[in-house]
PDB file of C-alpha atoms in Angstrom:
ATOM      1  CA  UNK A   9      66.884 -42.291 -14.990  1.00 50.00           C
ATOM      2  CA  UNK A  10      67.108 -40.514 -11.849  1.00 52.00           C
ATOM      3  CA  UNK A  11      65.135 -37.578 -10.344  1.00 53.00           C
ATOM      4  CA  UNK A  12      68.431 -35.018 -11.383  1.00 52.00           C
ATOM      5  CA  UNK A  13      68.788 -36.455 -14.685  1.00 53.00           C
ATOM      6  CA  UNK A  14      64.693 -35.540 -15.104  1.00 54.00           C
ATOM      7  CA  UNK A  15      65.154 -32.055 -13.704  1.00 57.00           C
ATOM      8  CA  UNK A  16      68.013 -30.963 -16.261  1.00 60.00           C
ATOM      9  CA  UNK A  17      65.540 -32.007 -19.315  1.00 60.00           C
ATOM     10  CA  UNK A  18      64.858 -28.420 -20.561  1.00 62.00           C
ATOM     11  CA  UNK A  19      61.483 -28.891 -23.150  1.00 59.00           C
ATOM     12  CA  UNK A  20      61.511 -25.351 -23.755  1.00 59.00           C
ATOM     13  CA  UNK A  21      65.182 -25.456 -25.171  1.00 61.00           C
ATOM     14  CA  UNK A  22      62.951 -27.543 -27.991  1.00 59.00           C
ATOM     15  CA  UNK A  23      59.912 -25.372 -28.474  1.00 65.00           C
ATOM     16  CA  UNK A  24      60.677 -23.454 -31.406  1.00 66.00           C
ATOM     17  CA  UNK A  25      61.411 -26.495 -33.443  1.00 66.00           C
ATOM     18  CA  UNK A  26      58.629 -28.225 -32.071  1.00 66.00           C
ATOM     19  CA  UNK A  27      56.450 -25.269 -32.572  1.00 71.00           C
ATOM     20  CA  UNK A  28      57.998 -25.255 -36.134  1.00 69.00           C
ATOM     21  CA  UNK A  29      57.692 -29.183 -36.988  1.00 70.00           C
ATOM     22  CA  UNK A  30      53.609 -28.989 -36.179  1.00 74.00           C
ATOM     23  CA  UNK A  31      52.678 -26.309 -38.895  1.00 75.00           C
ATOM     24  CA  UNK A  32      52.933 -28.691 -41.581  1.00 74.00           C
ATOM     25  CA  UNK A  33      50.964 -30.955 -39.309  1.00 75.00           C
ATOM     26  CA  UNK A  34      48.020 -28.489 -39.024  1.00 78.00           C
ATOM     27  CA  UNK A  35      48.598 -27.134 -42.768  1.00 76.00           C
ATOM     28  CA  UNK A  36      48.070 -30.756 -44.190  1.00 76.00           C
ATOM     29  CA  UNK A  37      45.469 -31.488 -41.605  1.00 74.00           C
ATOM     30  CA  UNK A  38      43.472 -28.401 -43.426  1.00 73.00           C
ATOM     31  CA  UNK A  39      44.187 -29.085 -47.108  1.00 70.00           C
ATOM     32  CA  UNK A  40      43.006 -33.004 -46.520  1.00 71.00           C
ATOM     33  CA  UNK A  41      40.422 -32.740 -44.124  1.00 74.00           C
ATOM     34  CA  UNK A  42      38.934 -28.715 -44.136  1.00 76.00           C
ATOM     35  CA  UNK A  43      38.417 -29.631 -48.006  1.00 78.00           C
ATOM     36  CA  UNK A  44      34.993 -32.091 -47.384  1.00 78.00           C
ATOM     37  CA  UNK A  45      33.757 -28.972 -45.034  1.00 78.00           C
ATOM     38  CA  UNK A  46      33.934 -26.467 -47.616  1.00 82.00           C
ATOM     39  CA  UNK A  47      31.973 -28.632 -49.992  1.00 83.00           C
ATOM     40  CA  UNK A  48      29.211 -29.448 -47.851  1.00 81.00           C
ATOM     41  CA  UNK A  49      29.232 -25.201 -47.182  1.00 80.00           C
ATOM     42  CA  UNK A  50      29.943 -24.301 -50.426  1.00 80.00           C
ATOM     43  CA  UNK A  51      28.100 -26.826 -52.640  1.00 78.00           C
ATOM     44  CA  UNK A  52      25.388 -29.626 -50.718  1.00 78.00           C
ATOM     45  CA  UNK A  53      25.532 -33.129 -48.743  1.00 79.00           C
ATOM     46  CA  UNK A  54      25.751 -34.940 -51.697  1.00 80.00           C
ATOM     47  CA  UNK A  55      28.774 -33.783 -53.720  1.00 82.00           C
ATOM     48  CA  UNK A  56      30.030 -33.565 -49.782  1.00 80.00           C
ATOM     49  CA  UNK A  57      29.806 -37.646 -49.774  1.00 81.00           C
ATOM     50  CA  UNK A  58      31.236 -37.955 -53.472  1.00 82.00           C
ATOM     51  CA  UNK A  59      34.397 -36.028 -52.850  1.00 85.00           C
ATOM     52  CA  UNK A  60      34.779 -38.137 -49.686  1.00 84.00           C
ATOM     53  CA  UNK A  61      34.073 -41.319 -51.451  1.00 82.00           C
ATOM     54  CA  UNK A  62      36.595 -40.273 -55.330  1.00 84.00           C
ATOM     55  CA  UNK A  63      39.142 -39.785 -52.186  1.00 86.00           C
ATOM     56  CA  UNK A  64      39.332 -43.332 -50.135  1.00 84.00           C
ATOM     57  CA  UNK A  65      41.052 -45.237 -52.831  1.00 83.00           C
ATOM     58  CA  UNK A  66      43.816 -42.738 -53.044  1.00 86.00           C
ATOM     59  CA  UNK A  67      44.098 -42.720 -48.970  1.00 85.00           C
ATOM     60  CA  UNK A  68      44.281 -46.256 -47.980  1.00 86.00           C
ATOM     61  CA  UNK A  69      46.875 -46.633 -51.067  1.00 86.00           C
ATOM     62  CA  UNK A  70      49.025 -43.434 -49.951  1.00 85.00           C
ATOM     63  CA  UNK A  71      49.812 -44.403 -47.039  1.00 84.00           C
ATOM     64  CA  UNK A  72      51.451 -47.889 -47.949  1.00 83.00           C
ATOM     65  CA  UNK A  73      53.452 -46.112 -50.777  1.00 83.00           C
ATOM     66  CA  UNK A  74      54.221 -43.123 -47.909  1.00 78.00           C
ATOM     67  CA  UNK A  75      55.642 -45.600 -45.319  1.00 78.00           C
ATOM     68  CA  UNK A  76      58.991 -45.944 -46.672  1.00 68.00           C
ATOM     69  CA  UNK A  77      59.327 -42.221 -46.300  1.00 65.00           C
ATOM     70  CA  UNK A  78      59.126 -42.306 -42.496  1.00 70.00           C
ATOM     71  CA  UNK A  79      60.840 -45.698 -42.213  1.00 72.00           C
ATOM     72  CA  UNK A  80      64.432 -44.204 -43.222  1.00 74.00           C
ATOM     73  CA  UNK A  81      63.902 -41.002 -42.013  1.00 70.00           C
ATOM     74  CA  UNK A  82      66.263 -42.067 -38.559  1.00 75.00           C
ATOM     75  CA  UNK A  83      68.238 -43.280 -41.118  1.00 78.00           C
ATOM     76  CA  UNK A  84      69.002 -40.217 -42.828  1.00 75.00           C
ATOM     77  CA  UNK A  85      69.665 -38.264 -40.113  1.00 72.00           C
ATOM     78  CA  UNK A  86      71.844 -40.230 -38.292  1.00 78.00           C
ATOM     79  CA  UNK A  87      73.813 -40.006 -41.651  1.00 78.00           C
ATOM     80  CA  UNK A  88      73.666 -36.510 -42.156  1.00 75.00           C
ATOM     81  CA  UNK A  89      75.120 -36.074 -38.409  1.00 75.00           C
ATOM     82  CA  UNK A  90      78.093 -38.325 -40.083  1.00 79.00           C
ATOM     83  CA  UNK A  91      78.522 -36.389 -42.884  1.00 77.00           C
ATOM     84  CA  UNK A  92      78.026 -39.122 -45.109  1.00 77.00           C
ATOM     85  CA  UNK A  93      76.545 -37.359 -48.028  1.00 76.00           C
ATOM     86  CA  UNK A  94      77.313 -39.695 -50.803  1.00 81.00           C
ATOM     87  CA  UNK A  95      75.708 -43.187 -48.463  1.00 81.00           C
ATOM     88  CA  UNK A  96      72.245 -40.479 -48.266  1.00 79.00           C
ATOM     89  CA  UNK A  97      72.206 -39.920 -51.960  1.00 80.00           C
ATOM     90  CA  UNK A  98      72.004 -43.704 -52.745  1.00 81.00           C
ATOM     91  CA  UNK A  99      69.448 -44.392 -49.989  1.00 80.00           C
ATOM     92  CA  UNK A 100      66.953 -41.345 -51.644  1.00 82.00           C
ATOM     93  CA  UNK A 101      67.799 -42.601 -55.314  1.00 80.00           C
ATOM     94  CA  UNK A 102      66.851 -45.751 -54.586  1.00 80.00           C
ATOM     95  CA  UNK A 103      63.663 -44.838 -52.349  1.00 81.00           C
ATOM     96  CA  UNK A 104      62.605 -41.948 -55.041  1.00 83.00           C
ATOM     97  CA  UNK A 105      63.114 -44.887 -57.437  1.00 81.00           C
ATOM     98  CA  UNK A 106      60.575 -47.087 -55.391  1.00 81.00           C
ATOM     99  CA  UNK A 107      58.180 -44.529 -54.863  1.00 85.00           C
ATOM    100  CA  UNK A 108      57.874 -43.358 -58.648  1.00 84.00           C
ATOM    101  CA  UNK A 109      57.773 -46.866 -59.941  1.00 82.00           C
ATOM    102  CA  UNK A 110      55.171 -48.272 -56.776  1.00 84.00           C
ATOM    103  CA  UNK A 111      53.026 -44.823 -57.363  1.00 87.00           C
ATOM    104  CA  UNK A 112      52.431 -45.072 -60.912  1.00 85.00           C
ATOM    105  CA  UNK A 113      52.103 -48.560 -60.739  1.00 84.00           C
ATOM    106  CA  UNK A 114      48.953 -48.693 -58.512  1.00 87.00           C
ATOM    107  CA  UNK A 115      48.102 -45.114 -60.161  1.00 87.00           C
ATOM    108  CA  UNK A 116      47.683 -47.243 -63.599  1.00 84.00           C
ATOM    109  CA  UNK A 117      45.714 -49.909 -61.617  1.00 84.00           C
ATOM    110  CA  UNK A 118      43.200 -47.850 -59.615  1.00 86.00           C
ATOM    111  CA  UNK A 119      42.635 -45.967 -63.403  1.00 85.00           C
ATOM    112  CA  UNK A 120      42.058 -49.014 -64.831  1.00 82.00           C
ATOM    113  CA  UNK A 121      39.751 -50.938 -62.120  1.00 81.00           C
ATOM    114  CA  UNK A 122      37.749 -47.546 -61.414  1.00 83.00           C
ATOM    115  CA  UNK A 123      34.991 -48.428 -63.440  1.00 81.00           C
ATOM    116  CA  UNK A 124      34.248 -52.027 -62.183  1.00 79.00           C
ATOM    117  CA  UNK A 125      35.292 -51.033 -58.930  1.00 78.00           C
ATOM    118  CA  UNK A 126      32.445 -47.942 -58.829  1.00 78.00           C
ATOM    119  CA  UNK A 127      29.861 -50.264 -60.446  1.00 76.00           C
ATOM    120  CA  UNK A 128      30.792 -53.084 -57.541  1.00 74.00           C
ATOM    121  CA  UNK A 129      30.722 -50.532 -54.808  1.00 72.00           C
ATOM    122  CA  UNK A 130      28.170 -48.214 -55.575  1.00 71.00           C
ATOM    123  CA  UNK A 131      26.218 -49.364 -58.710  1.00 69.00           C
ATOM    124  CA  UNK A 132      25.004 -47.723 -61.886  1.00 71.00           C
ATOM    125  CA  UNK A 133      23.632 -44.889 -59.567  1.00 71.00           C
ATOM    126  CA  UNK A 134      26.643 -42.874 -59.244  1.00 72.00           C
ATOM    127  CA  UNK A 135      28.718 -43.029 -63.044  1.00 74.00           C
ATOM    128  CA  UNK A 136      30.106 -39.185 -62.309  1.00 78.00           C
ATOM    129  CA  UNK A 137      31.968 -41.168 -58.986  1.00 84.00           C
ATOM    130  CA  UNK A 138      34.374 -42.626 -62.021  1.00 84.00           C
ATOM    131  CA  UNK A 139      35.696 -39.698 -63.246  1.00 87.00           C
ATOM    132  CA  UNK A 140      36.688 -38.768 -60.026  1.00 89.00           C
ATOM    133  CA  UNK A 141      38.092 -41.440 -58.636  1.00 88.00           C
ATOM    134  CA  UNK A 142      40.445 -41.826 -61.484  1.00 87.00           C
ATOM    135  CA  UNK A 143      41.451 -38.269 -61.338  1.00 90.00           C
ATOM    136  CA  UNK A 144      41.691 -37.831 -57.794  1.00 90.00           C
ATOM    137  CA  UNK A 145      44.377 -41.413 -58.066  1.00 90.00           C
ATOM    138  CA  UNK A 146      46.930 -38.708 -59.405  1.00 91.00           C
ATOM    139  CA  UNK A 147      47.323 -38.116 -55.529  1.00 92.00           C
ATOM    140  CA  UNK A 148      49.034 -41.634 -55.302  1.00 91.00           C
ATOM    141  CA  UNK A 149      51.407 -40.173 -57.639  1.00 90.00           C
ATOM    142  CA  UNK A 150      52.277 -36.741 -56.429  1.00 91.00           C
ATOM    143  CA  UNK A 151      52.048 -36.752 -52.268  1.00 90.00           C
ATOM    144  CA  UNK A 152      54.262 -39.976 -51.953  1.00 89.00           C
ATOM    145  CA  UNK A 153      56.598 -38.178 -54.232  1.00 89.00           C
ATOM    146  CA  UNK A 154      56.298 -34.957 -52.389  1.00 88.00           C
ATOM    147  CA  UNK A 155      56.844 -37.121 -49.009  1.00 86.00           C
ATOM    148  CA  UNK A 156      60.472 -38.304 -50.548  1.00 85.00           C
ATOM    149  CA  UNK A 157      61.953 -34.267 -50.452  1.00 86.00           C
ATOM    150  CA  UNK A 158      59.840 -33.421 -47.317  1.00 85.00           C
ATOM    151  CA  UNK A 159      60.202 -36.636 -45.107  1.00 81.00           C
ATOM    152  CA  UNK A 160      63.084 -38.130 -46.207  1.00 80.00           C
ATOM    153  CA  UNK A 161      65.181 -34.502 -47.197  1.00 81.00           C
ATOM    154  CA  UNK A 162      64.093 -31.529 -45.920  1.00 82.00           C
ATOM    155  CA  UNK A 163      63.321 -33.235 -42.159  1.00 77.00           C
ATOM    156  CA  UNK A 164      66.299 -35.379 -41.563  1.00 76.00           C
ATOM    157  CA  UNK A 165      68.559 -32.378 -43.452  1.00 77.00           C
ATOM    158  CA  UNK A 166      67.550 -29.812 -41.384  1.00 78.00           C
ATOM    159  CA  UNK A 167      65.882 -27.573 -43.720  1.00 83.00           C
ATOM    160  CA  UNK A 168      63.234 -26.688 -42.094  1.00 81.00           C
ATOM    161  CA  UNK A 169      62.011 -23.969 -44.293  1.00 85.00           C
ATOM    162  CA  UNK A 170      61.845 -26.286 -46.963  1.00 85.00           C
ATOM    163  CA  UNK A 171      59.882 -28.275 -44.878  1.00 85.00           C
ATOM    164  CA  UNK A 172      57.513 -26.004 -43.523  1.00 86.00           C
ATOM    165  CA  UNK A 173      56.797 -23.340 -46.438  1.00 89.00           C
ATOM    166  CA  UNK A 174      55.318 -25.842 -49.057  1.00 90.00           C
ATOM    167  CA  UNK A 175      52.642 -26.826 -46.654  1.00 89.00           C
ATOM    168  CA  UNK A 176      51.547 -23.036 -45.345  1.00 89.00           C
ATOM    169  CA  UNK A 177      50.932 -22.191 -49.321  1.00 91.00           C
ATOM    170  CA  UNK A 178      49.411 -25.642 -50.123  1.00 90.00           C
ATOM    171  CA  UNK A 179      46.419 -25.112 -47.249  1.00 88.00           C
ATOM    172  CA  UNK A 180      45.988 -21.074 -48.552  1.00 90.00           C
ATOM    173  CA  UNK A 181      46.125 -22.537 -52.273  1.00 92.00           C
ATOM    174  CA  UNK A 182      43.477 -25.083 -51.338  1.00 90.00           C
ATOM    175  CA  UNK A 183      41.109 -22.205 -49.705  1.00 89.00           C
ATOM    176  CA  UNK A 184      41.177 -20.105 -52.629  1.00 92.00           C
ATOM    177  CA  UNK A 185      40.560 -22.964 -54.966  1.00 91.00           C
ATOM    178  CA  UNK A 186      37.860 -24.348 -53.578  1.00 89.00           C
ATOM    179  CA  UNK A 187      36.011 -20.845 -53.282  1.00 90.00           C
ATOM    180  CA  UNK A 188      36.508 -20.916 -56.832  1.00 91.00           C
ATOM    181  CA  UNK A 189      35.496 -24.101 -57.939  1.00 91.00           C
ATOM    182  CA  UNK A 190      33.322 -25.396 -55.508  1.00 89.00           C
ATOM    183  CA  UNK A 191      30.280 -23.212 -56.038  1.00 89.00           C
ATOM    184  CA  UNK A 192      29.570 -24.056 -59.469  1.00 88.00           C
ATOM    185  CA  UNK A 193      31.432 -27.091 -59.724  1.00 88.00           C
ATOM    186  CA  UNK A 194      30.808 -29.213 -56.645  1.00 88.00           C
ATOM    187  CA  UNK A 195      32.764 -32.915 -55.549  1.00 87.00           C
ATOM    188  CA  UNK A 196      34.653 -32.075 -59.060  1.00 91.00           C
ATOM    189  CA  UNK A 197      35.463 -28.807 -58.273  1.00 91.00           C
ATOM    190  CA  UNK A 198      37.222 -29.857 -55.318  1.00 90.00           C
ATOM    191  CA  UNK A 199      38.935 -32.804 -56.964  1.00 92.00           C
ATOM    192  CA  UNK A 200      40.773 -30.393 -59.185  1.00 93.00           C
ATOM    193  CA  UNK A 201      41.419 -28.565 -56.265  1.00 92.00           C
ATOM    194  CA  UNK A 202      43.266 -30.861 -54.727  1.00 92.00           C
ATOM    195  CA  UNK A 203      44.717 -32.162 -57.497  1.00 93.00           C
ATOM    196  CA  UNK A 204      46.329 -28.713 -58.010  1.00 94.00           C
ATOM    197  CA  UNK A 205      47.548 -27.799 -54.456  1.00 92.00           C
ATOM    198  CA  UNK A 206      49.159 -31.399 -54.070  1.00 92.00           C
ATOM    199  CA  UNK A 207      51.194 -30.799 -57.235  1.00 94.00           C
ATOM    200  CA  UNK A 208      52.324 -27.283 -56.276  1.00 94.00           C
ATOM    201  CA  UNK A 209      53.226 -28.371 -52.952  1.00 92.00           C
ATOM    202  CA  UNK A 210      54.960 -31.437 -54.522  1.00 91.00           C
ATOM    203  CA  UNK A 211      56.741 -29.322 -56.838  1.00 92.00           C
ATOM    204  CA  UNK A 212      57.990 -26.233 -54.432  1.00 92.00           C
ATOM    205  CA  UNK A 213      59.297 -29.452 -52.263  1.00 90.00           C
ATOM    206  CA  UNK A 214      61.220 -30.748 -55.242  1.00 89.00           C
ATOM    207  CA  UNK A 215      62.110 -26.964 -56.253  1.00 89.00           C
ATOM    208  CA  UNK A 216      63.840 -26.187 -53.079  1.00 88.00           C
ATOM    209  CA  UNK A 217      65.824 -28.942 -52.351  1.00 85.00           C
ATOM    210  CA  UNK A 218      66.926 -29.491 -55.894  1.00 83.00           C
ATOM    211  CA  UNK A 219      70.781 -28.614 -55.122  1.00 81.00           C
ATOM    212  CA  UNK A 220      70.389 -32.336 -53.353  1.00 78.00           C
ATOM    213  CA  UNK A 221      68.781 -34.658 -55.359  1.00 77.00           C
ATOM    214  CA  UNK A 222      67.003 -34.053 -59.089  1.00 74.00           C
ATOM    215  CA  UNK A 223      63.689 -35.340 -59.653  1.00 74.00           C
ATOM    216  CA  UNK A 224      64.044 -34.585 -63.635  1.00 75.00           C
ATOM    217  CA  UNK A 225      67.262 -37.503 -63.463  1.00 75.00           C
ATOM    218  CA  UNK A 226      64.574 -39.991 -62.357  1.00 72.00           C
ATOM    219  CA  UNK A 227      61.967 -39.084 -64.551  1.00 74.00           C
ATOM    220  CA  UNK A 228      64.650 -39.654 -67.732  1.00 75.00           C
ATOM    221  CA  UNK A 229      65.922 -43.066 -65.940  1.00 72.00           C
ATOM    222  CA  UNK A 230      61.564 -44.243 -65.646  1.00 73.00           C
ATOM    223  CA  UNK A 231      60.235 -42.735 -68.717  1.00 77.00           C
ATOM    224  CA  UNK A 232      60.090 -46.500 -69.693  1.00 72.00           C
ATOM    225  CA  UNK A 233      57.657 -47.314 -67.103  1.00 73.00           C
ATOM    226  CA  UNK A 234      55.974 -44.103 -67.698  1.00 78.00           C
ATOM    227  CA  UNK A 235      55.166 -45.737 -71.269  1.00 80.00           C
ATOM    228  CA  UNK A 236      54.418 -49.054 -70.103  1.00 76.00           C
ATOM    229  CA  UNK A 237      51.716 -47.380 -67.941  1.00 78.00           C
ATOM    230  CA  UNK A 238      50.387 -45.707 -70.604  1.00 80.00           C
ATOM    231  CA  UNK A 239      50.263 -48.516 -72.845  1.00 80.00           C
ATOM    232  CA  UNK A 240      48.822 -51.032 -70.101  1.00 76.00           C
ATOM    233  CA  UNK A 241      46.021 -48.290 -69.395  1.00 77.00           C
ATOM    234  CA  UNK A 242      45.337 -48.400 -72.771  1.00 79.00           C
ATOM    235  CA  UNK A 243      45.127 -51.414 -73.663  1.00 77.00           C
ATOM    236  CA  UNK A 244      42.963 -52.319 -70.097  1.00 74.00           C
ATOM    237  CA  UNK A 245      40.499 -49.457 -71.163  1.00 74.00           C
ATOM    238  CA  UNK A 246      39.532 -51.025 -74.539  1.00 77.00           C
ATOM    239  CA  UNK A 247      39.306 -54.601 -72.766  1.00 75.00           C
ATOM    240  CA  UNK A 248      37.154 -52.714 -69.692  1.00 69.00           C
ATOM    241  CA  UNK A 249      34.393 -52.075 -72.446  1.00 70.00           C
ATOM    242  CA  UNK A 250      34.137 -55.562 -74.198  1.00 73.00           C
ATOM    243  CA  UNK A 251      34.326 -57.853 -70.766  1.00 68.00           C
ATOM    244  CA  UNK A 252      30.616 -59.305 -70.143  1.00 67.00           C
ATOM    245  CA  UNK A 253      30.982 -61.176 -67.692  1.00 69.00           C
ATOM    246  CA  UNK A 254      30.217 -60.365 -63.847  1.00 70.00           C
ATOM    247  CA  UNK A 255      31.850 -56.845 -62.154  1.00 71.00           C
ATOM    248  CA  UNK A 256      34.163 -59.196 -60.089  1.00 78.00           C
ATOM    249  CA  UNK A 257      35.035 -61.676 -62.742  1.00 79.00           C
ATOM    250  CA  UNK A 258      36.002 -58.440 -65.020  1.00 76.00           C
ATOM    251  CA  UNK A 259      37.934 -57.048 -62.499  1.00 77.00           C
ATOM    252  CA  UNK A 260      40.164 -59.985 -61.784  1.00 81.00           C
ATOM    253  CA  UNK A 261      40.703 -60.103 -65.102  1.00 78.00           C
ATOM    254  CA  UNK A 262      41.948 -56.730 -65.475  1.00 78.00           C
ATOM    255  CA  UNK A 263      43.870 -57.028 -62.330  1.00 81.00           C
ATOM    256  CA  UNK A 264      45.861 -60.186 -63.671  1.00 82.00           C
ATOM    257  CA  UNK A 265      46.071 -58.572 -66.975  1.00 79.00           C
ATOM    258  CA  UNK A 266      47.470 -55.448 -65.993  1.00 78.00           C
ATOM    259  CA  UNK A 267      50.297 -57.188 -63.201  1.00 81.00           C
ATOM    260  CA  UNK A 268      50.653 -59.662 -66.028  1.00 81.00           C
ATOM    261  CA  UNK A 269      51.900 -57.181 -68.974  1.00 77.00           C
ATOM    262  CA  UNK A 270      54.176 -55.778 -66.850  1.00 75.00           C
ATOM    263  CA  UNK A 271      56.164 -58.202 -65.945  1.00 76.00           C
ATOM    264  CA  UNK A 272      56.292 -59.229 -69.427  1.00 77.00           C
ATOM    265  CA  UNK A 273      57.692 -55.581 -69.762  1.00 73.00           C
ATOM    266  CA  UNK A 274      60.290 -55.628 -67.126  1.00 70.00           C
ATOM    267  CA  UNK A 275      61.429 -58.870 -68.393  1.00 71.00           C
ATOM    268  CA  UNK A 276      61.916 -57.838 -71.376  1.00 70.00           C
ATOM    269  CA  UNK A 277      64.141 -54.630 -70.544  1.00 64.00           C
ATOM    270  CA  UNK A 278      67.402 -55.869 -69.458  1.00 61.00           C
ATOM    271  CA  UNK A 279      68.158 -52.982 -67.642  1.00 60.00           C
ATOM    272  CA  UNK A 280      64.919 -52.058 -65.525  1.00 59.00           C
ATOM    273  CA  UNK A 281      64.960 -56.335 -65.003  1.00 59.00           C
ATOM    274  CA  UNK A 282      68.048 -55.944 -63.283  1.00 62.00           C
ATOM    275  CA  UNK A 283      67.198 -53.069 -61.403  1.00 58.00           C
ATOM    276  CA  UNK A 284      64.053 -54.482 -59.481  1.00 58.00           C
ATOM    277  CA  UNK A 285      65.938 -57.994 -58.750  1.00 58.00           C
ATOM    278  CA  UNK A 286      68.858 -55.834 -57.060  1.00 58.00           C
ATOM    279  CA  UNK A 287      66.065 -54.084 -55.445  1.00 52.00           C
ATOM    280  CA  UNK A 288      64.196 -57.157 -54.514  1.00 52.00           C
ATOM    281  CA  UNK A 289      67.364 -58.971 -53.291  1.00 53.00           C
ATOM    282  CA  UNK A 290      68.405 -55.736 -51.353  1.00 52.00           C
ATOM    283  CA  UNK A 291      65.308 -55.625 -48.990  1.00 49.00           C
TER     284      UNK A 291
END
């Protein structure tokens, strides 16, 4: 690249979108982060430190689950520019697939571990820290989801509204929560707090770019693994009260338990079977 070609780059041609593209940056960035200050202001350093602490299993899991959103995203685009509508569709079926089957998978886990995981982490001083940390693993469910129609639809599609609205009412929804519930609720207060702003920002996503892709489809197609969560959750909670033996000991257990039953599951359903080998094969 030569001095001319540098002088005809024109960055402010590209400052309204870029303007545009870091709202949702800054909206997140105060809906994730802004929350912990309000509940030290609002409530005291303690619930402060067990919001932050119900939180970390839910953000080092996101993330991993998240990844595939920004992995295609170049993808996408480039076939969007190609008009090649149909070859999108089967790339976001099969990474909303992924995401809803991955998500409630490790949701199921984290629900199930919680208790052995607290008591190994934190011992018997903290039991309320439970609670929360299994409620607050909803979030593995709902934000990758949310990052499928945002990340993977909304960006690469050009809808930028779609892209930039959910977030701007998800950070003024998460204000007026926690002013709400913080005071006389504390670290719980702002778990359902977030709980509730991720799921209406995950649902206005899904809501406005429902003419594209249908999140309700998917949910019929994986109501089977929505079961076989509910069963293996089940099932792990009655085993998580009669284990005796030591906090890591129960927890492998649980662990190899909980992977083990559903494979057992998938196996046994031709159709799902099929579906994660092709999926498996495919990568």
């Amino acid at each position: 690249m030569n001095w001319g070609q540098i002088k005809n780059i024109k960055p402010q041609k590209h400052l309204k979108e870029i303007l545009l593209l870091s709202i949702p940056i800054i909206s997140v960035q105060m809906y994730t982060q802004f929350d912990r200050t309000m509940v030290m202001l609002l409530s005291d350093n303690t619930n402060s430190g067990l919001y932050d602490q119900s939180l970390k299993m839910a953000k080092i899991i996101n993330p991993f689950i998240s990844s595939l959103s920004i992995a295609i995203l170049p993808r996408i685009a480039n076939l969007y520019y190609s008009n090649n509508s149909l070859e999108i569709k089967r790339l976001l079926n099969k990474s909303l697939s992924f995401t809803i089957i991955t998500g409630l998978f490790l949701y199921g886990m984290v629900i199930l571990i919680s208790p052995q995981f607290v008591l190994l982490f934190f011992g018997e001083s903290f039991p309320s820290i439970i609670i929360m940390v299994q409620l607050a693993s909803i979030l593995i469910v709902l934000i990758p989801i949310g990052g499928v129609f945002s990340n993977q639809i909304a960006l690469p599609l050009n809808r930028t509204r779609a892209f930039v609205l959910p977030t701007i009412i998800g950070a003024l929804l998460n204000i007026l929560l926690g002013v709400l519930l913080i005071p006389k609720n504390g670290a719980i207060g702002a778990i359902y707090s977030i709980i509730m702003t991720e799921f209406v920002v995950c649902s206005i996503r899904i809501y406005m770019v429902k003419d594209f892709i249908s999140i309700k489809k998917h949910l019929i197609e994986h109501i089977y693994f929505i079961t076989i969560y509910i069963i293996l959750v089940f099932v792990g909670s009655i085993l998580n009260g009669i284990l005796i033996f030591s906090t890591i000991v129960n927890t492998i257990i649980l662990i190899t338990m909980y992977i083990f039953m559903y494979f057992i599951f998938i196996i046994f359903n031709k159709n799902h079977r099929n579906k994660l080998f092709n999926f498996i094969s495919r990568r």
